[in-house]
Coordinates of C-alpha atoms in Angstrom, one line a residue:
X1 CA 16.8 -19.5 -31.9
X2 CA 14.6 -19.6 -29.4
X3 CA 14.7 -16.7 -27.0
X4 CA 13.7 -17.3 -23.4
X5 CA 10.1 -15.2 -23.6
X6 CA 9.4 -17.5 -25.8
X7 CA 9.3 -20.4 -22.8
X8 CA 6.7 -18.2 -20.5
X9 CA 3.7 -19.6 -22.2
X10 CA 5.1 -22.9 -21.6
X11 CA 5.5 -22.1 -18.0
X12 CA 2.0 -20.5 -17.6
X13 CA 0.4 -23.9 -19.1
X14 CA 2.1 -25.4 -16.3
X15 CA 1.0 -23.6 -13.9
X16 CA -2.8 -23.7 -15.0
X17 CA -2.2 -27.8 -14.9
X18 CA -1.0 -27.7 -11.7
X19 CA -3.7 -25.8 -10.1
X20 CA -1.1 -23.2 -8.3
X21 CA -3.5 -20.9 -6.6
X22 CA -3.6 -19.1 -3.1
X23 CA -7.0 -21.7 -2.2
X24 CA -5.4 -24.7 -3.4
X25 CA -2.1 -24.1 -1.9
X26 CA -4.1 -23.0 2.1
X27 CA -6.0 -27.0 1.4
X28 CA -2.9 -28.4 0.9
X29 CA -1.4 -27.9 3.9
X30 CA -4.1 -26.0 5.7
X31 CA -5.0 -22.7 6.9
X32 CA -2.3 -23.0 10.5
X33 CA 0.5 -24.2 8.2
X34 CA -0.3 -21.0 5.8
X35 CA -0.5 -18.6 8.8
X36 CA 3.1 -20.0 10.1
X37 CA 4.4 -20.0 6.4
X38 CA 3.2 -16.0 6.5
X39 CA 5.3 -15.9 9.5
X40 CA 8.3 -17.0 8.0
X41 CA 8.0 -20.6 9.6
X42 CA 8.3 -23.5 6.8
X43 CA 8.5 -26.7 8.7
X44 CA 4.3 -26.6 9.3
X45 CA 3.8 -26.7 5.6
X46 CA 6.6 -29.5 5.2
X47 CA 5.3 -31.6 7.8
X48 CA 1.7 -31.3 6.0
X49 CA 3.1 -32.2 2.3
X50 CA 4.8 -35.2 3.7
X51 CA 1.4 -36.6 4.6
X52 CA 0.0 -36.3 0.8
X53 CA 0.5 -38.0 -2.2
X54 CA 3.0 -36.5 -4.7
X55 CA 1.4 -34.5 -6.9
X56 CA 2.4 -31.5 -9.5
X57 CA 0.9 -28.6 -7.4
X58 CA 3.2 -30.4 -4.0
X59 CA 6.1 -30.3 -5.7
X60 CA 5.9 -27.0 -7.7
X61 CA 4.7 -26.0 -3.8
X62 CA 7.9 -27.5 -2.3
X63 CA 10.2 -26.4 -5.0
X64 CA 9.0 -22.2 -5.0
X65 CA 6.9 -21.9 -2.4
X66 CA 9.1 -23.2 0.4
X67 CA 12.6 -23.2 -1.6
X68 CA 12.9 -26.4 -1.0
X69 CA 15.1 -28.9 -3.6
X70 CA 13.1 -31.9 -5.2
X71 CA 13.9 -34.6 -7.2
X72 CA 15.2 -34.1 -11.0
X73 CA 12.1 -36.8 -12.0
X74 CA 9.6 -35.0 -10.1
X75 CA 10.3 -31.7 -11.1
X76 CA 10.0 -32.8 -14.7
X77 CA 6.4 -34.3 -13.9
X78 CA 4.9 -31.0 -12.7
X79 CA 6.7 -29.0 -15.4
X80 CA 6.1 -31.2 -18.2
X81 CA 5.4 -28.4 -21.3
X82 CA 8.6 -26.0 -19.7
X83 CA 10.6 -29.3 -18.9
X84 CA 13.5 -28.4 -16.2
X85 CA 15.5 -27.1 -19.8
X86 CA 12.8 -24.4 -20.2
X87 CA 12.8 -23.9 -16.1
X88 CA 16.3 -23.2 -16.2
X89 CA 16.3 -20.8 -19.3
X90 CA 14.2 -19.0 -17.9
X91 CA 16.6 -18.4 -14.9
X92 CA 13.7 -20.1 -12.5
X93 CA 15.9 -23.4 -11.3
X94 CA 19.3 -24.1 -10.9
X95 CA 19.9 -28.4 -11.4
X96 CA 21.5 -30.6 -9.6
X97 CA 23.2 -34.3 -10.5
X98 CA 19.4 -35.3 -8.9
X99 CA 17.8 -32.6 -7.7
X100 CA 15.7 -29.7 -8.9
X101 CA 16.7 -26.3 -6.5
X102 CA 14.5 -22.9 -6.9
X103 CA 16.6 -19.8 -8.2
X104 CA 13.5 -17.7 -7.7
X105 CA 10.4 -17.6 -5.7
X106 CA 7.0 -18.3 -7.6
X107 CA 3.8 -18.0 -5.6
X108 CA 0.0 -17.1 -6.0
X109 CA -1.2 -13.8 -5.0
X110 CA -5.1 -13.4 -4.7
X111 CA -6.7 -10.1 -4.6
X112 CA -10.2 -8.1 -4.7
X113 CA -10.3 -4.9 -6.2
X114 CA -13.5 -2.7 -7.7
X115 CA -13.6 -4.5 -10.9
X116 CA -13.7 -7.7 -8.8
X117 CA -11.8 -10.8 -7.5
X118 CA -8.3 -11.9 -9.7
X119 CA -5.1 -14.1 -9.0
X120 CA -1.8 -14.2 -10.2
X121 CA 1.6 -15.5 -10.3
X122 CA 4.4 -13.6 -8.9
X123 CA 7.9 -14.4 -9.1
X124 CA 11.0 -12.7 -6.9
X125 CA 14.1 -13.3 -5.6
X126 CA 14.3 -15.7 -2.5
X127 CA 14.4 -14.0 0.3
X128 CA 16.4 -14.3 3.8
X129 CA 14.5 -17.9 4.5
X130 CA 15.8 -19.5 1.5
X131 CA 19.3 -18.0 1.0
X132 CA 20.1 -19.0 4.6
X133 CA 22.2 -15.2 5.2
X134 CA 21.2 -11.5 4.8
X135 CA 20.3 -10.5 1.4
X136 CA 21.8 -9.2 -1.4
X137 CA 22.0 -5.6 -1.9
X138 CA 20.0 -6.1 -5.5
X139 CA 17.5 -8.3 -3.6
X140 CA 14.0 -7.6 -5.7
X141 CA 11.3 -7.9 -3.2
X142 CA 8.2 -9.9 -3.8
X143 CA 4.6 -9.2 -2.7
X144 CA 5.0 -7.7 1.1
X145 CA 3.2 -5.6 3.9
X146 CA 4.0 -2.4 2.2
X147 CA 3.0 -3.6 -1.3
X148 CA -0.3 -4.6 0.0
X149 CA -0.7 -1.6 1.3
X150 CA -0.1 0.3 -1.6
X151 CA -2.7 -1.7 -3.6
X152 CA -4.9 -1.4 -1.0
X153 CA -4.7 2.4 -1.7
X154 CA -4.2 2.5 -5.2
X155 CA -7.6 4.8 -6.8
X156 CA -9.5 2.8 -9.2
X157 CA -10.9 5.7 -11.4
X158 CA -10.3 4.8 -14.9
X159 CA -7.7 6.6 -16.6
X160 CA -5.6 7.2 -19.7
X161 CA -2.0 6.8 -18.2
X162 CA -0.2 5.7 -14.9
X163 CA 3.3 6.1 -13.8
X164 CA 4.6 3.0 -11.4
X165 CA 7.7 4.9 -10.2
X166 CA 9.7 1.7 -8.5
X167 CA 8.2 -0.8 -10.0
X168 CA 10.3 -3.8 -8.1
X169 CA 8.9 -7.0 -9.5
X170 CA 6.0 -5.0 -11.4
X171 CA 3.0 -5.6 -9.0
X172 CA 2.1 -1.8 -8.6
X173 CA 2.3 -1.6 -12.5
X174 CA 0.1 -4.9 -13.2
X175 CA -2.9 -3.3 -10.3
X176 CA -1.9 0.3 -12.3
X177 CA -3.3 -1.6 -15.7
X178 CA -6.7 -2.6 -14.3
X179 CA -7.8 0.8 -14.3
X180 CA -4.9 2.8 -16.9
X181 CA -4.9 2.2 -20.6
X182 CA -1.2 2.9 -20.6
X183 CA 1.4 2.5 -17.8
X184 CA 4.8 3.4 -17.5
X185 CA 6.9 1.3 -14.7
X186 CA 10.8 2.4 -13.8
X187 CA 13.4 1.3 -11.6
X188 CA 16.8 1.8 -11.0
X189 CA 17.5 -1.7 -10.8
X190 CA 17.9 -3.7 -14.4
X191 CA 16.7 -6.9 -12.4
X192 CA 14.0 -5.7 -11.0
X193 CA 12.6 -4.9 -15.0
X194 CA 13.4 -8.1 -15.6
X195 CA 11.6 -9.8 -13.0
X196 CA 8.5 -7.0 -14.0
X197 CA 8.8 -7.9 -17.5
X198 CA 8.3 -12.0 -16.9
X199 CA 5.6 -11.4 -14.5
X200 CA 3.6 -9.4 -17.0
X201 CA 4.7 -11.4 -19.8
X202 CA 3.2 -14.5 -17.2
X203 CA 0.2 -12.8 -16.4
X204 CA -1.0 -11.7 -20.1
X205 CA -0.8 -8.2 -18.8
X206 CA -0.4 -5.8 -22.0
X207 CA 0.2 -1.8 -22.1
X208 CA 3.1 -1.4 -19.4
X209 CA 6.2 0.1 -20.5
X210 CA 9.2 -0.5 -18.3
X211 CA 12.2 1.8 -17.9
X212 CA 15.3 1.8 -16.5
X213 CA 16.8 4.8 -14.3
X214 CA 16.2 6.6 -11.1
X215 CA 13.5 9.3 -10.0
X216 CA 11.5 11.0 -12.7
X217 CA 14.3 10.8 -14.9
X218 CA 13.0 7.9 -17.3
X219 CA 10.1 10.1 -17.4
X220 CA 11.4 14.2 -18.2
X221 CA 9.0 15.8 -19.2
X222 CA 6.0 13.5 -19.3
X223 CA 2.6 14.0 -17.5
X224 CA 0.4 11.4 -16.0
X225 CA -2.9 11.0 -14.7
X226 CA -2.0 9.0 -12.2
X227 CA 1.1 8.2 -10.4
X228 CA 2.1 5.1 -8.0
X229 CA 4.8 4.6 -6.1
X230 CA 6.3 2.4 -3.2
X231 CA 10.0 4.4 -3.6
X232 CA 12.7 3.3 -1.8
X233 CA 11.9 5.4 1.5
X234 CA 13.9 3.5 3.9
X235 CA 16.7 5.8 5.8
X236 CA 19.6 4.8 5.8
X237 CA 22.6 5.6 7.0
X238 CA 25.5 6.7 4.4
X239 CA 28.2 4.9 5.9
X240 CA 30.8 2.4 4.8
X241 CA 29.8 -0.9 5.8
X242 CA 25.9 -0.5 5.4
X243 CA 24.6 -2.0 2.8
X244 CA 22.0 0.0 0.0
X245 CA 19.5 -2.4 -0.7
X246 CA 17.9 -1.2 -4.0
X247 CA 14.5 -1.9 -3.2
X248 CA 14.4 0.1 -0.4
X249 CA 17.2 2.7 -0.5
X250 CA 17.5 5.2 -2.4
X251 CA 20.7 6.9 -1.7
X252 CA 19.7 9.9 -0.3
X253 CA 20.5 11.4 3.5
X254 CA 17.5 10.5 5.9
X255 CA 13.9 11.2 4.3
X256 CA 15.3 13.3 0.9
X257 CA 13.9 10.9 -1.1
X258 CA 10.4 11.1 -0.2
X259 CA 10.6 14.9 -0.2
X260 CA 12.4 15.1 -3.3
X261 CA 8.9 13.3 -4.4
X262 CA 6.7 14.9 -2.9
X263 CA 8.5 18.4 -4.3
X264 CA 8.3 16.7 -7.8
X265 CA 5.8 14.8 -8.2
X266 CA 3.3 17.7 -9.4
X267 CA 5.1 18.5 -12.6
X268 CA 4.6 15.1 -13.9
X269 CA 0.7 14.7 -13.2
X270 CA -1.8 16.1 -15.7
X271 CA -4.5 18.6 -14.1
X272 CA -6.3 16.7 -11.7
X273 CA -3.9 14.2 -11.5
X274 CA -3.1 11.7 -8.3
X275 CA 0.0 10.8 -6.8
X276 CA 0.0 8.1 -4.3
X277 CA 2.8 6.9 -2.3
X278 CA 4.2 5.3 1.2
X279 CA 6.8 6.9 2.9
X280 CA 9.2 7.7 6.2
X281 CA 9.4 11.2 7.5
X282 CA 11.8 11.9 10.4
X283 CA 10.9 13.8 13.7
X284 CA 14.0 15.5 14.4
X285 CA 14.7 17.4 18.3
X286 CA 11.3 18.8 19.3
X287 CA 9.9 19.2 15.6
X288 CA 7.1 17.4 14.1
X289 CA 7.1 14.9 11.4
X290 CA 4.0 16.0 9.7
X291 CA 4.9 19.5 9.9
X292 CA 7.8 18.4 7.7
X293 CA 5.9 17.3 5.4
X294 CA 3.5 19.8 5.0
X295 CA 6.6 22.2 4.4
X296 CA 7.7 19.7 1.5
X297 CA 3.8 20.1 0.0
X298 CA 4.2 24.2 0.1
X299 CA 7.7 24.1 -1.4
X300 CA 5.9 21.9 -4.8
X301 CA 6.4 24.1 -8.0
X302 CA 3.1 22.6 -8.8
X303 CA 0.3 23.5 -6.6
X304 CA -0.7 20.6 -4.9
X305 CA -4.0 19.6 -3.1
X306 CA -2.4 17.0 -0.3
X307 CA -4.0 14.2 1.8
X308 CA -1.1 12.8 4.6
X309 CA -1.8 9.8 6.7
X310 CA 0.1 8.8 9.4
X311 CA -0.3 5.5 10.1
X312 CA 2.4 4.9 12.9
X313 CA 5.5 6.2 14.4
X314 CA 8.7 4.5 15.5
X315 CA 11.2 5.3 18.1
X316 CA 14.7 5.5 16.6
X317 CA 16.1 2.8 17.7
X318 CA 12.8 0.4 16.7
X319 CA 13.2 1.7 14.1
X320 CA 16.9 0.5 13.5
X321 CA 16.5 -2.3 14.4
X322 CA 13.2 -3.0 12.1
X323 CA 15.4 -2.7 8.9
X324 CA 18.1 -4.3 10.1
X325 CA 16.5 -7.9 10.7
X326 CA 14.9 -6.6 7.3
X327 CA 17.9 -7.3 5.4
X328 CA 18.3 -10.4 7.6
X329 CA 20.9 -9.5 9.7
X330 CA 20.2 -11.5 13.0
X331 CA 19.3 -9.6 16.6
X332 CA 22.4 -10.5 19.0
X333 CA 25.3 -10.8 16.2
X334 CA 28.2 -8.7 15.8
X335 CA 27.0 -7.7 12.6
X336 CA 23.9 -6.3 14.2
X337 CA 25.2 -4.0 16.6
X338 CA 27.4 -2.8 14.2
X339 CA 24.8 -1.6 11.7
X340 CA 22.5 -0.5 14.8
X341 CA 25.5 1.7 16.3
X342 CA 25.4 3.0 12.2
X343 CA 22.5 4.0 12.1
X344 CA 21.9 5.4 15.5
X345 CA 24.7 7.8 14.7
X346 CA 23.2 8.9 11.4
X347 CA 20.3 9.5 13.3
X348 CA 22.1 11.1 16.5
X349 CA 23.7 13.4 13.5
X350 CA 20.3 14.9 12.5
X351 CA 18.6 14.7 15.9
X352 CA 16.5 12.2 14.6
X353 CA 14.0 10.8 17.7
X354 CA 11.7 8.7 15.9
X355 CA 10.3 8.1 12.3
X356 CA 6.8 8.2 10.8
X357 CA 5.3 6.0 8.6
X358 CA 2.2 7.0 6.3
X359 CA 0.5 7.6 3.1
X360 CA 0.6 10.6 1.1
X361 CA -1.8 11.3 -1.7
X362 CA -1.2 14.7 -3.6
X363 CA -3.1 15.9 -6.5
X364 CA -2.2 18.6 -8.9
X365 CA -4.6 21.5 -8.0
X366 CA -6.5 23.3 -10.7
X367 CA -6.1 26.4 -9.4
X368 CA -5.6 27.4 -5.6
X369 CA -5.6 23.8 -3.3
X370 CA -8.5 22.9 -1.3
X371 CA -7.4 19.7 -0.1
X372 CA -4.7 20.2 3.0
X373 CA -5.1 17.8 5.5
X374 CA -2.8 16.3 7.3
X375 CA -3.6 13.6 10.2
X376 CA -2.8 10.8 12.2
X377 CA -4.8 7.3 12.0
X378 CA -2.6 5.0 14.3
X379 CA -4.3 2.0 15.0
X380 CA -7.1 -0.4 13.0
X381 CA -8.8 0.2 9.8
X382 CA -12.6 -0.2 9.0
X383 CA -13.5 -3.5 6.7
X384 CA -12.4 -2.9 3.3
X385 CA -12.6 -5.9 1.1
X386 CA -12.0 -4.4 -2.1
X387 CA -9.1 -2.1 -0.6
X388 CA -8.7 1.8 0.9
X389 CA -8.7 2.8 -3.1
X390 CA -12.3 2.9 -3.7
X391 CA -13.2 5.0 -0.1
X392 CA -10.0 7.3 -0.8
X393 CA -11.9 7.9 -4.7
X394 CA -15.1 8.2 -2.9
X395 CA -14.0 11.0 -0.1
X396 CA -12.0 13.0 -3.1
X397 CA -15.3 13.2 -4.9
X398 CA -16.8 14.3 -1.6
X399 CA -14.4 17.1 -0.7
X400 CA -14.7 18.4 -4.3
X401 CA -18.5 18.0 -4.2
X402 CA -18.9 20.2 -0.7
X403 CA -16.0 22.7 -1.5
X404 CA -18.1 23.6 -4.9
X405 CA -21.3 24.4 -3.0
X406 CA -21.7 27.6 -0.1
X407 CA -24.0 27.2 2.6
X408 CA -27.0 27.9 1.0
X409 CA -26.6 25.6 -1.9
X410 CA -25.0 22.5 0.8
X411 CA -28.5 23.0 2.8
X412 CA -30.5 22.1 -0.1
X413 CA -28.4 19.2 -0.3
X414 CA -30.5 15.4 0.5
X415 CA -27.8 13.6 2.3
X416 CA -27.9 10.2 3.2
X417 CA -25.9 8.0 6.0
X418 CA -23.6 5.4 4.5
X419 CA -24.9 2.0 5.3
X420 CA -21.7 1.1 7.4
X421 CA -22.7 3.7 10.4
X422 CA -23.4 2.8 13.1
X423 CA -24.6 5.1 16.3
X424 CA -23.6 3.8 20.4
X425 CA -25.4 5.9 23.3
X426 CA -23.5 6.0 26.6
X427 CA -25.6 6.7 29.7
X428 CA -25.4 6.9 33.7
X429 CA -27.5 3.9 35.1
X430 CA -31.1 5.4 35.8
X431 CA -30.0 8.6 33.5
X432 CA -32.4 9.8 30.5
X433 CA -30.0 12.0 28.5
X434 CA -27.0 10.5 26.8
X435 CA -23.4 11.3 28.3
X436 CA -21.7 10.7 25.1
X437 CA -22.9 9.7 21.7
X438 CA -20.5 7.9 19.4
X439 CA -20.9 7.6 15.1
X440 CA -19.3 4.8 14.0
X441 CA -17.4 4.1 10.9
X442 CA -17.7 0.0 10.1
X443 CA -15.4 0.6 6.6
X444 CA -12.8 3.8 5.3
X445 CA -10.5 4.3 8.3
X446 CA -13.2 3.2 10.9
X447 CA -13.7 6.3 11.9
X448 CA -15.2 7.3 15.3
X449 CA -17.0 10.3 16.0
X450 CA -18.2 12.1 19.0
X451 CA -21.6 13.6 17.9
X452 CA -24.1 16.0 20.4
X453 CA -28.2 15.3 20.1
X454 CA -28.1 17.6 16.9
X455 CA -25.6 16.1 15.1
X456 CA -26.3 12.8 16.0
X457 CA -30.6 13.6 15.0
X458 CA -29.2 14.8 11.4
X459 CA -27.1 12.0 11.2
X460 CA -30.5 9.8 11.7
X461 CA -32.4 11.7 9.7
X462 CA -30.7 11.7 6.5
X463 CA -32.6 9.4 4.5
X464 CA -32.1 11.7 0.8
X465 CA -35.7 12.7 1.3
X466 CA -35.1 15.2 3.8
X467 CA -32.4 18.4 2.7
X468 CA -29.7 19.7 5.9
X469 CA -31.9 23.2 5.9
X470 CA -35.1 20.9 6.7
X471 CA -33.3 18.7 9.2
X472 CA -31.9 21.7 11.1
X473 CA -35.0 23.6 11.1
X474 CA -36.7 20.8 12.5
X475 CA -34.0 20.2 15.4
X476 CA -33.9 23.8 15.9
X477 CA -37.3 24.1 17.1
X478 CA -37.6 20.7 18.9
X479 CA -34.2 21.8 20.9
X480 CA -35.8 25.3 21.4
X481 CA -32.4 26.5 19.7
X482 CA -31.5 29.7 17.5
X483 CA -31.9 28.0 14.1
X484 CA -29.5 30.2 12.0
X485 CA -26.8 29.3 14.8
X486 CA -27.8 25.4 14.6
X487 CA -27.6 25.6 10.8
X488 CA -24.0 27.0 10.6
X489 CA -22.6 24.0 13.2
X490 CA -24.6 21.5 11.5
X491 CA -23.6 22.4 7.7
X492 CA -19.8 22.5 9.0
X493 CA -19.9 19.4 10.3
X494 CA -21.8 17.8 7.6
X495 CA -18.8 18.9 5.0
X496 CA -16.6 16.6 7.5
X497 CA -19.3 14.0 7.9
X498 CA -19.5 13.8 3.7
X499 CA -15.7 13.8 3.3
X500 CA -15.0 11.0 5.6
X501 CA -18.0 9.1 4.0
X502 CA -20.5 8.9 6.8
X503 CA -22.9 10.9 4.5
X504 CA -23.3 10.7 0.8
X505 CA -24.3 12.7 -1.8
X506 CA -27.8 11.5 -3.7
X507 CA -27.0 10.2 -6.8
X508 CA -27.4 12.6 -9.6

């Protein structure tokens, strides 16, 4: 009997034929129709496929891409290995007397990463557009913002295992197996693995491991070397009425669940070992949301070395209101302003005023931490074609570099300034001297430091012939400055500078 695994090959042939990729799909109805579809906005792309001639990539377009119904004949054209038999085994269609209707969503997802550019196929569950009416409470989320993001910052250090803790539909895990020989992907929801098993099965993607359950508990016991996760971090309130959406609640009381994490995490990685994760963190009366978190870093059984980001921060009711159209409940419905009145009185209960939203990346410390830092970037990244990963691996290797070496040995180092830094000089009209000098950061987090003459001279000095001892000596003398003074500022700031990867290291 033939099982429906079997029928994925089929369906990947298909695929291949039809030439279903991200470029193909942007020249078929162009780059504004994309941009509109991105914003949720279908008719653009419609309107642009009505003007071509029917082909196998237009209708597989129409049919999964837009969740649109086609006819019986034409679906069978573009699937022609699968047939719409095969389609609907594999639970991707539902047929009609005449017409073909998507059960899922199947789209193209590009990427660039260190080891280079790739493309795959990812399918989901239709979301708010297609269904027509809020989502399901077992809704399993396709690629979005907060996956992106997560890829983005995913290290790409080669290692022996991974850990995708919420795998959803398995994209975490399938990035994870680039650089992991063996990954482990769980989830509470059984149809979220499902969806994670056909997109790896789709994608050729060998060594993940999927397992059903919540938390670390498909995992007791069990170390890593790396661990993922985009948990469920959403608060919600625990009311009657509001729905849990599994792949974004988690069932806990405001931000539990990403403390809970945080507090856990370290007994599953291996010495050394990175966790990396998004999450909310509530502000409550006149306390501070990072504070909180730094308090759910101490209370870790496992020491921790801990990176926090904050990326943004949300009034309450913005907030609200954000993950209530989420779950497509529309603004100006009775509905609405009954979930909004829900969760303002969750949050009214906890003296919630507004909600952070960051990434967290904890490592499991060798001995006593040296990494604690905990900071706010709101606003615009630096370029980063290949992703946040590769600067975040880059800084690590920085902070563990500088934190090894004392003064002494740090002013023998021969820096030199990272190709992306740029220098701006502010002056009066008619003025000689500077008023402010700015370093500029044109990838990592774009960065923007001020800098005085000295720094600013070391900065444009460091060329790897020259070491910081040399440098400082030399400014010392041309600023008519007490060197041993200008040597302590310069090497503290130059342990910053390396960190956030407006120096480097010489390579060895």
């Amino acid at each position: 009997m033939t099982e429906p695994a079997d029928r994925i090959p089929d369906l990947r042939s298909d695929l291949i034929a039809a030439g279903l990729t991200v470029d193909a799909l942007t020249e078929l109805w162009g780059e504004e129709a994309a941009d509109a579809l991105h914003r949720g906005q279908r008719i653009p792309a419609e309107r642009a496929l009505a003007q071509r001639q029917p082909s196998a990539l237009a209708t597989l377009a129409r049919l999964f891409v837009l969740s649109r119904p086609v006819p019986r004949d034409r679906a069978a054209a573009a699937l022609p290995t699968l047939g719409i038999d095969g389609a609907e085994t594999l639970g991707l269609v539902t047929v009609g007397d005449d017409t073909v209707s998507a059960a899922v969503d199947l789209r193209p997802y590009a990427f660039v990463d260190a080891a280079g550019p790739a493309e795959w196929w990812i399918v989901s569950d239709l979301g708010e557009l297609a269904l027509g009416h809020a989502l399901p409470e077992d809704h399993v989320l396709g690629v979005g913002g907060a996956s992106l993001t997560l890829s983005g910052l995913m290290l790409q250090t080669p290692v022996g295992s991974a850990l995708d803790l919420g795998t959803g539909c398995g994209i975490q895990a399938m990035h994870a197996a680039r650089h992991a020989r063996r990954v482990v992907a769980t989830d509470i929801s059984a149809r979220a693995l499902r969806l994670a098993a056909l997109n790896l099965a789709l994608n050729e993607i060998d060594g993940v491991e999927l397992r059903l359950g919540s938390m670390f508990e498909p995992v007791a016991r069990e170390r890593f070397d790396h661990i993922v996760s985009n948990p469920p971090f959403v608060i919600t309130p625990r009311s009657e009425g509001v729905p849990a959406y599994e792949y974004r609640d988690g069932g806990m009381v405001g931000d539990a669940l990403v403390a809970s994490f945080v507090e856990g995490c370290g007994e599953h990685l291996t010495p050394g070992g990175v966790a990396q994760l998004l999450g909310n963190w509530e502000y409550r009366g006149t306390g501070d949301g990072l504070e909180r978190v730094r308090t759910w870093v101490d209370a870790s059984a496992a020491p921790l070395d801990a990176w926090v980001i904050e990326r943004d921060v949300e009034d309450a009711i913005r907030y609200a209101e954000t993950w209530i159209r989420d779950g497509g409940t529309r603004p100006g419905t009775p509905r609405f302003e009954q979930l909004l009145d829900a969760w303002l009185t969750d949050f009214d209960d906890r003296d919630v005023r507004s909600v952070g939203f960051g990434y967290l990346l904890l490592r499991r410390a060798e001995g006593v931490p040296t990494l604690r830092r905990f900071e706010r970037l709101h606003g615009s990244l630096g370029a980063n074609e290949a992703g946040l990963g590769v600067h975040l691996g880059e800084a690590l290797a920085a902070h563990d570099l500088q934190a090894a070496l004392d003064d002494d040995a740090l002013s023998r180092l021969r820096p030199v300034v990272a190709g992306d830094v740029t220098e701006e000089r502010h002056l009066w009209p008619g003025a000689d001297a500077p008023t402010a000098i700015l370093l500029r950061q044109g990838g990592g987090f774009g960065r923007v430091v001020s800098a005085d003459t000295g720094l600013a001279a070391l900065v444009g000095a460091s060329d790897g012939e020259l070491t910081v001892g040399a440098i400082a000596a030399a400014l010392a003398q041309l600023l008519e400055v007490d060197e041993d003074a200008l040597r302590r500022e310069l090497l503290t700031a130059v342990r910053g500078m390396l960190v956030d990867g407006f120096l480097r290291a010489p390579s060895r």
